[in-house]
mmCIF file of C-alpha atoms in Angstrom:
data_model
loop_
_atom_site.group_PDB
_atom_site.id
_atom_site.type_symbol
_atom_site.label_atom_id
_atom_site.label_comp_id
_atom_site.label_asym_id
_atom_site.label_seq_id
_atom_site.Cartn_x
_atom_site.Cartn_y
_atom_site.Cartn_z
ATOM 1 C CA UNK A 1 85.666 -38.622 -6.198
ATOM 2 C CA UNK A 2 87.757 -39.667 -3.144
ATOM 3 C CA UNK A 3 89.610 -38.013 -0.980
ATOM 4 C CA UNK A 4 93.182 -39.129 -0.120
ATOM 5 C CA UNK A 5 92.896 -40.772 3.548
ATOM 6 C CA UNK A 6 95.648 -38.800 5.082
ATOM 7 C CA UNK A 7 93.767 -35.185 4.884
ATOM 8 C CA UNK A 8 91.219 -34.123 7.000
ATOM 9 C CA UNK A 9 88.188 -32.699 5.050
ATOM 10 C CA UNK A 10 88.328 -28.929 5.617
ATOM 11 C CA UNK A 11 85.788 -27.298 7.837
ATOM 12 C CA UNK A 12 84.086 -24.387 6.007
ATOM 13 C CA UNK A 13 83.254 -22.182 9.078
ATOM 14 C CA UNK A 14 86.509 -22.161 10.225
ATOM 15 C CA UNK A 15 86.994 -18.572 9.034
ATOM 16 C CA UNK A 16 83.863 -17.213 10.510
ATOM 17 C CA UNK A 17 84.090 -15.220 14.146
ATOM 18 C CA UNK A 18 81.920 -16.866 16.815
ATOM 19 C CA UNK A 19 79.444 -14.231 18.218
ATOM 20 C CA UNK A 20 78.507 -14.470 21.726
ATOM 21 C CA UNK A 21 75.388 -16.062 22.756
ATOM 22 C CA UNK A 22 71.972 -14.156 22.671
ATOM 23 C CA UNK A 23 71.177 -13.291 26.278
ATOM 24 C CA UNK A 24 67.007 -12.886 26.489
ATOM 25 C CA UNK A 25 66.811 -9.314 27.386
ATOM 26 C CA UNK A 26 64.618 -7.849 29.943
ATOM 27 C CA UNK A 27 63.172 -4.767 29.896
ATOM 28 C CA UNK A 28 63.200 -3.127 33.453
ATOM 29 C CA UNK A 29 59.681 -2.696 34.949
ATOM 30 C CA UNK A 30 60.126 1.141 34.973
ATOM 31 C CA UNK A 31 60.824 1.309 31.010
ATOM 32 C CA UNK A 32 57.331 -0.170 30.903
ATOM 33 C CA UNK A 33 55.578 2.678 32.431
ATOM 34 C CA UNK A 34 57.200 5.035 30.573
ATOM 35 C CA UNK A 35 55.478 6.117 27.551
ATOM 36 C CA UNK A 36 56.564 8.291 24.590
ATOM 37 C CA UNK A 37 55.685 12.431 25.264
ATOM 38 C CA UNK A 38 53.656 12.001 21.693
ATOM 39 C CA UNK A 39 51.022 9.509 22.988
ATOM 40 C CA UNK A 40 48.908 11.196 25.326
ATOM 41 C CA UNK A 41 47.899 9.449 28.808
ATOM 42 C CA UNK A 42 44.452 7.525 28.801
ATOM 43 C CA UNK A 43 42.447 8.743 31.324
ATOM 44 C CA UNK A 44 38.986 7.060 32.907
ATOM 45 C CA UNK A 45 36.943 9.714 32.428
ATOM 46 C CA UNK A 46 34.902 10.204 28.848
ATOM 47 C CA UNK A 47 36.299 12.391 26.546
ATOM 48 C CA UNK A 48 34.825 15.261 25.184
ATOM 49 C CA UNK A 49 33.212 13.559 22.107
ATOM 50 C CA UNK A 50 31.546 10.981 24.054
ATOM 51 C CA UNK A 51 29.780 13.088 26.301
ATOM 52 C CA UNK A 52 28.979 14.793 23.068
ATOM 53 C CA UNK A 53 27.627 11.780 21.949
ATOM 54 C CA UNK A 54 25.744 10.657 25.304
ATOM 55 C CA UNK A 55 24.014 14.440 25.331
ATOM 56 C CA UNK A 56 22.619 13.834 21.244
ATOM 57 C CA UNK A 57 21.542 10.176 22.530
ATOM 58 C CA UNK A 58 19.094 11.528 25.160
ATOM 59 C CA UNK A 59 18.171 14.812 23.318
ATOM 60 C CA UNK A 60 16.663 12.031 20.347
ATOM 61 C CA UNK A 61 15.389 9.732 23.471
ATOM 62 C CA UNK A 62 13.605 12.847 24.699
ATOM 63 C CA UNK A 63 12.763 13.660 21.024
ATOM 64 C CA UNK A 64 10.686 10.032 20.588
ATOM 65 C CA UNK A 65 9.040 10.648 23.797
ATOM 66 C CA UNK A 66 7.577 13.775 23.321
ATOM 67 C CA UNK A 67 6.270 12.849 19.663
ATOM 68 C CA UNK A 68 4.908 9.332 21.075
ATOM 69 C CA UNK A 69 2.894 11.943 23.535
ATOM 70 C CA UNK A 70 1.187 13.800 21.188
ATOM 71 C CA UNK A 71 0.514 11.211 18.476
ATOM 72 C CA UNK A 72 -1.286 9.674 21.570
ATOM 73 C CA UNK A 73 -2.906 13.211 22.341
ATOM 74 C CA UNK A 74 -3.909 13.775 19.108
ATOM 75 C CA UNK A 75 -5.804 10.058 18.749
ATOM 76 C CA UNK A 76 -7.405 10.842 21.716
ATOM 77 C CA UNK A 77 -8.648 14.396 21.121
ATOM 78 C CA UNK A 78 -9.730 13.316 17.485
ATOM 79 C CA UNK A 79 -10.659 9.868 17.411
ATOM 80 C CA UNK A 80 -11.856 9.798 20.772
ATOM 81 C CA UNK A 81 -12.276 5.650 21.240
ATOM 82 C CA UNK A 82 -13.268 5.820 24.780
ATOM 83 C CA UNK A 83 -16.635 8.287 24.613
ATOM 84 C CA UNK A 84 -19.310 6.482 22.166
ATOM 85 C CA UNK A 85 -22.440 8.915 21.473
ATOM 86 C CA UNK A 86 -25.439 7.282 20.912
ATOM 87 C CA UNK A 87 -27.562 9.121 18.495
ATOM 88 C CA UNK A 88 -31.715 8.952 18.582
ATOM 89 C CA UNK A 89 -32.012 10.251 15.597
ATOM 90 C CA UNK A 90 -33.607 8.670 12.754
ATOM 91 C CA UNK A 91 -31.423 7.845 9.626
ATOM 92 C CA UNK A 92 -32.302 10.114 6.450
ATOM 93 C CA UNK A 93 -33.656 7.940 3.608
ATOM 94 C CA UNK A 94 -31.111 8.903 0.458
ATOM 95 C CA UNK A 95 -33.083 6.605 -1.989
ATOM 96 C CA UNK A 96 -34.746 8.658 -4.689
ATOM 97 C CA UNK A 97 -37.217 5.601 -5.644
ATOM 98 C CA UNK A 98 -38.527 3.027 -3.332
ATOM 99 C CA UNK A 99 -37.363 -0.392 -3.730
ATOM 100 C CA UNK A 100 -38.460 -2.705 -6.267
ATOM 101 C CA UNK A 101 -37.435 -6.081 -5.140
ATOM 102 C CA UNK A 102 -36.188 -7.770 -2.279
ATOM 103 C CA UNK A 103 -32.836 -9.057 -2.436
ATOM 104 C CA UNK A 104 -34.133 -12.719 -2.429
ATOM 105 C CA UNK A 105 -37.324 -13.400 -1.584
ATOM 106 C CA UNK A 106 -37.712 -16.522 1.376
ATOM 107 C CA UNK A 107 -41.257 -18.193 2.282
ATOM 108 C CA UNK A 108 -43.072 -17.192 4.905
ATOM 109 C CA UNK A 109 -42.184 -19.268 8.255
ATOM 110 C CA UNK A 110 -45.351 -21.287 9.370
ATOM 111 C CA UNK A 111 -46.162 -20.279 12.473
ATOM 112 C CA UNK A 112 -49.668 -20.635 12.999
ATOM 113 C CA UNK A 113 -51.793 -23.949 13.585
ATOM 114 C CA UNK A 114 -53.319 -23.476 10.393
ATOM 115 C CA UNK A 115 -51.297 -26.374 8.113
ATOM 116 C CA UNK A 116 -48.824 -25.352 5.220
ATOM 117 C CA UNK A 117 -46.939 -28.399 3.843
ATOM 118 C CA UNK A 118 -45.098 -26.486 1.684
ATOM 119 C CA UNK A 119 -44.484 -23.337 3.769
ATOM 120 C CA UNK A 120 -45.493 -21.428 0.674
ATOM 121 C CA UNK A 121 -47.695 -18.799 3.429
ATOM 122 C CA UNK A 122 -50.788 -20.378 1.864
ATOM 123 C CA UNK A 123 -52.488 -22.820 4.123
ATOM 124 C CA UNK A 124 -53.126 -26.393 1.914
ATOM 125 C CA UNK A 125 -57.044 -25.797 2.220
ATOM 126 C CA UNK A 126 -56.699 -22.336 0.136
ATOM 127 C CA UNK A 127 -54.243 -24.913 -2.359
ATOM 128 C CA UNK A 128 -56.634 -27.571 -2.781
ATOM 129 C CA UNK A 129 -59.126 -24.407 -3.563
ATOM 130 C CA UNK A 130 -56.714 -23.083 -6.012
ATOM 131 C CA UNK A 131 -55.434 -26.178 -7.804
ATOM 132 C CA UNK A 132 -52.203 -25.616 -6.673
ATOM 133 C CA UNK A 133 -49.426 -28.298 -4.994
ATOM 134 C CA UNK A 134 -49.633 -28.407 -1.445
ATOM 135 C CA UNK A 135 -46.471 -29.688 -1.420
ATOM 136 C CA UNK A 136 -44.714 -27.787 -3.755
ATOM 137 C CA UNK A 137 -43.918 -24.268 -3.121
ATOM 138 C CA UNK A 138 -44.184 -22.774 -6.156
ATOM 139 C CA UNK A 139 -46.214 -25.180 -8.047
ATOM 140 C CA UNK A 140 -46.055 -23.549 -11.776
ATOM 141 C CA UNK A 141 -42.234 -23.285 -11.359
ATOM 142 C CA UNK A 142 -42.164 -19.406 -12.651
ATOM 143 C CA UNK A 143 -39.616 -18.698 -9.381
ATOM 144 C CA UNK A 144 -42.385 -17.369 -7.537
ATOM 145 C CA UNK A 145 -43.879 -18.653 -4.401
ATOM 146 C CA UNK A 146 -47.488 -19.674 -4.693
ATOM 147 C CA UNK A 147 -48.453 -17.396 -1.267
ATOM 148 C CA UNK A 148 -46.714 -14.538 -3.742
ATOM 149 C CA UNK A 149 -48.814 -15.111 -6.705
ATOM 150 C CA UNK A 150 -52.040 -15.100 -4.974
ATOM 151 C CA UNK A 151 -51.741 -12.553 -2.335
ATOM 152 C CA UNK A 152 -48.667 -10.001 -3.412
ATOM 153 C CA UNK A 153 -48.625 -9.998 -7.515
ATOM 154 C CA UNK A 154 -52.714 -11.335 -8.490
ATOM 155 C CA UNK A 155 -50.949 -13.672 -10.822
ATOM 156 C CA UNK A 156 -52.224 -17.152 -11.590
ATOM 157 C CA UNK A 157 -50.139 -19.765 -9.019
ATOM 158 C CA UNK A 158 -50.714 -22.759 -11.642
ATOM 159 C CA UNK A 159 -49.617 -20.866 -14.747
ATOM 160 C CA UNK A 160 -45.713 -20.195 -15.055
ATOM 161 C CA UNK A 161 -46.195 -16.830 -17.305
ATOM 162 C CA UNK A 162 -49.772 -15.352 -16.492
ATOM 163 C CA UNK A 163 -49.401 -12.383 -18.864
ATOM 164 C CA UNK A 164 -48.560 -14.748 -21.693
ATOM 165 C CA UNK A 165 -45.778 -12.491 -22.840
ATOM 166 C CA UNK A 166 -43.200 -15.321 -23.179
ATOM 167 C CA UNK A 167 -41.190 -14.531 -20.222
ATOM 168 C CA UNK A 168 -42.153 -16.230 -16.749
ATOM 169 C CA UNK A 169 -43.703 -14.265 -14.127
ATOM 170 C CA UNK A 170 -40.523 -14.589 -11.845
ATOM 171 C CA UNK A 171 -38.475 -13.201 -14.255
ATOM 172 C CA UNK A 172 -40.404 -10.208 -14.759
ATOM 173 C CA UNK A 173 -40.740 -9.440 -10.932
ATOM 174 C CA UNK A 174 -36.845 -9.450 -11.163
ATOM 175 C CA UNK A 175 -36.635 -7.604 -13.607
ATOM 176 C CA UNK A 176 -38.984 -5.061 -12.362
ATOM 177 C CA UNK A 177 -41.748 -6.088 -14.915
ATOM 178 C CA UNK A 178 -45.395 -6.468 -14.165
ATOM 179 C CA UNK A 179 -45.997 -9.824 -14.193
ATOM 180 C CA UNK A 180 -49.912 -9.771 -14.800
ATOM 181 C CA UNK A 181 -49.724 -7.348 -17.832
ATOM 182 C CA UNK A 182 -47.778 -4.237 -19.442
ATOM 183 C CA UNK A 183 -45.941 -2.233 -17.229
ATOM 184 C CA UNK A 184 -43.678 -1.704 -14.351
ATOM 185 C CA UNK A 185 -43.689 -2.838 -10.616
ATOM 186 C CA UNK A 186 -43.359 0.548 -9.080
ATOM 187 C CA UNK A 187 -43.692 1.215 -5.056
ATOM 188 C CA UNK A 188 -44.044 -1.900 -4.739
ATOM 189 C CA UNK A 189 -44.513 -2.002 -0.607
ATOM 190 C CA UNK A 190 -47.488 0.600 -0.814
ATOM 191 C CA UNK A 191 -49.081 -1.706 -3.356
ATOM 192 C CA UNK A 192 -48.463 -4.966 -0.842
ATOM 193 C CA UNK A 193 -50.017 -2.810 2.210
ATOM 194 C CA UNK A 194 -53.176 -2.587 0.320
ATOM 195 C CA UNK A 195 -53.640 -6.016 0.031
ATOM 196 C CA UNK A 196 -53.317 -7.103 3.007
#
């Protein structure tokens, strides 16, 4: 739709009051001081609570010190690590039988001139008398040194079960059997000191 050229279109503000312009208001310096009566002033000192506060913080501080102090009293008095006593005495033996067997049982070390190939602990001219391996340890294999056999259980070196009971001799030492007949190894050291 057009508009007839002689009329001006119509301006739709024209009824509308003009309202002065916005001034940026300032607020005098004073008005900024000025606080409300219902907020209190802040002062620089600490209030009440907080000095409340500080006082429970070094109470607690004191607290941990005082209970570091005698833990380390206490560890001291009783535990005593800086005082060792030495004791002469002699420890009590609380084993009702003697021991049967050595953990594990190691040849002698050869240290005489006397010559040991094997270092069984039975010089090679006692072998060669025997009929046993100078250069095997334990020449019947029975888990037994030869020096052992001989000297400590009177078993025969070259035969690996000298009782002939079907089990071999080193067996039966572990086990806390005689190896040269019935029985049981008992006090064993007492019966080495004799033989020697």
């Amino acid at each position: 739709m057009s508009m007839p050229p002689t009329q001006q279109p119509k301006d739709m503000y024209e009824n509308v009051t003009p309202q002065p312009a916005r001034q940026t208001l300032r607020a005098p310096q004073q008005a900024a001081r000025q606080r409300p009566a219902s907020i209190p002033p802040v002062s620089r000192t600490p209030s009440s609570a907080m000095k409340s506060l500080m006082g429970n913080r070094s109470v607690a501080l004191t607290g941990v010190i005082l209970a570091i102090i005698v833990i380390a009293v206490v560890v001291v008095v009783f535990f005593n690590p800086f005082e060792k006593t030495a004791t002469n005495e002699p420890v009590a033996n609380t084993n009702t039988e003697p021991s049967i067997l050595p953990s594990t049982i190691s040849p002698p070390s050869n240290t005489g001139s006397v010559s040991d190939a094997d270092s069984d602990g039975l010089p090679d001219a006692e072998e060669q008398s025997l009929g046993t391996n100078a250069q095997n340890a334990d020449s019947d294999s029975d888990q037994l040194f030869d020096r052992e056999e001989v000297k400590v259980y009177l078993t025969n070196p070259t035969n690996p079960d000298t009782d002939g009971d079907g089990v071999i001799d080193g067996q039966e030492v572990a086990q806390g059997q005689n190896p040269s007949g019935a029985g049981l190894l008992r006090d064993l050291p007492s019966e080495i000191q004799k033989l020697q």
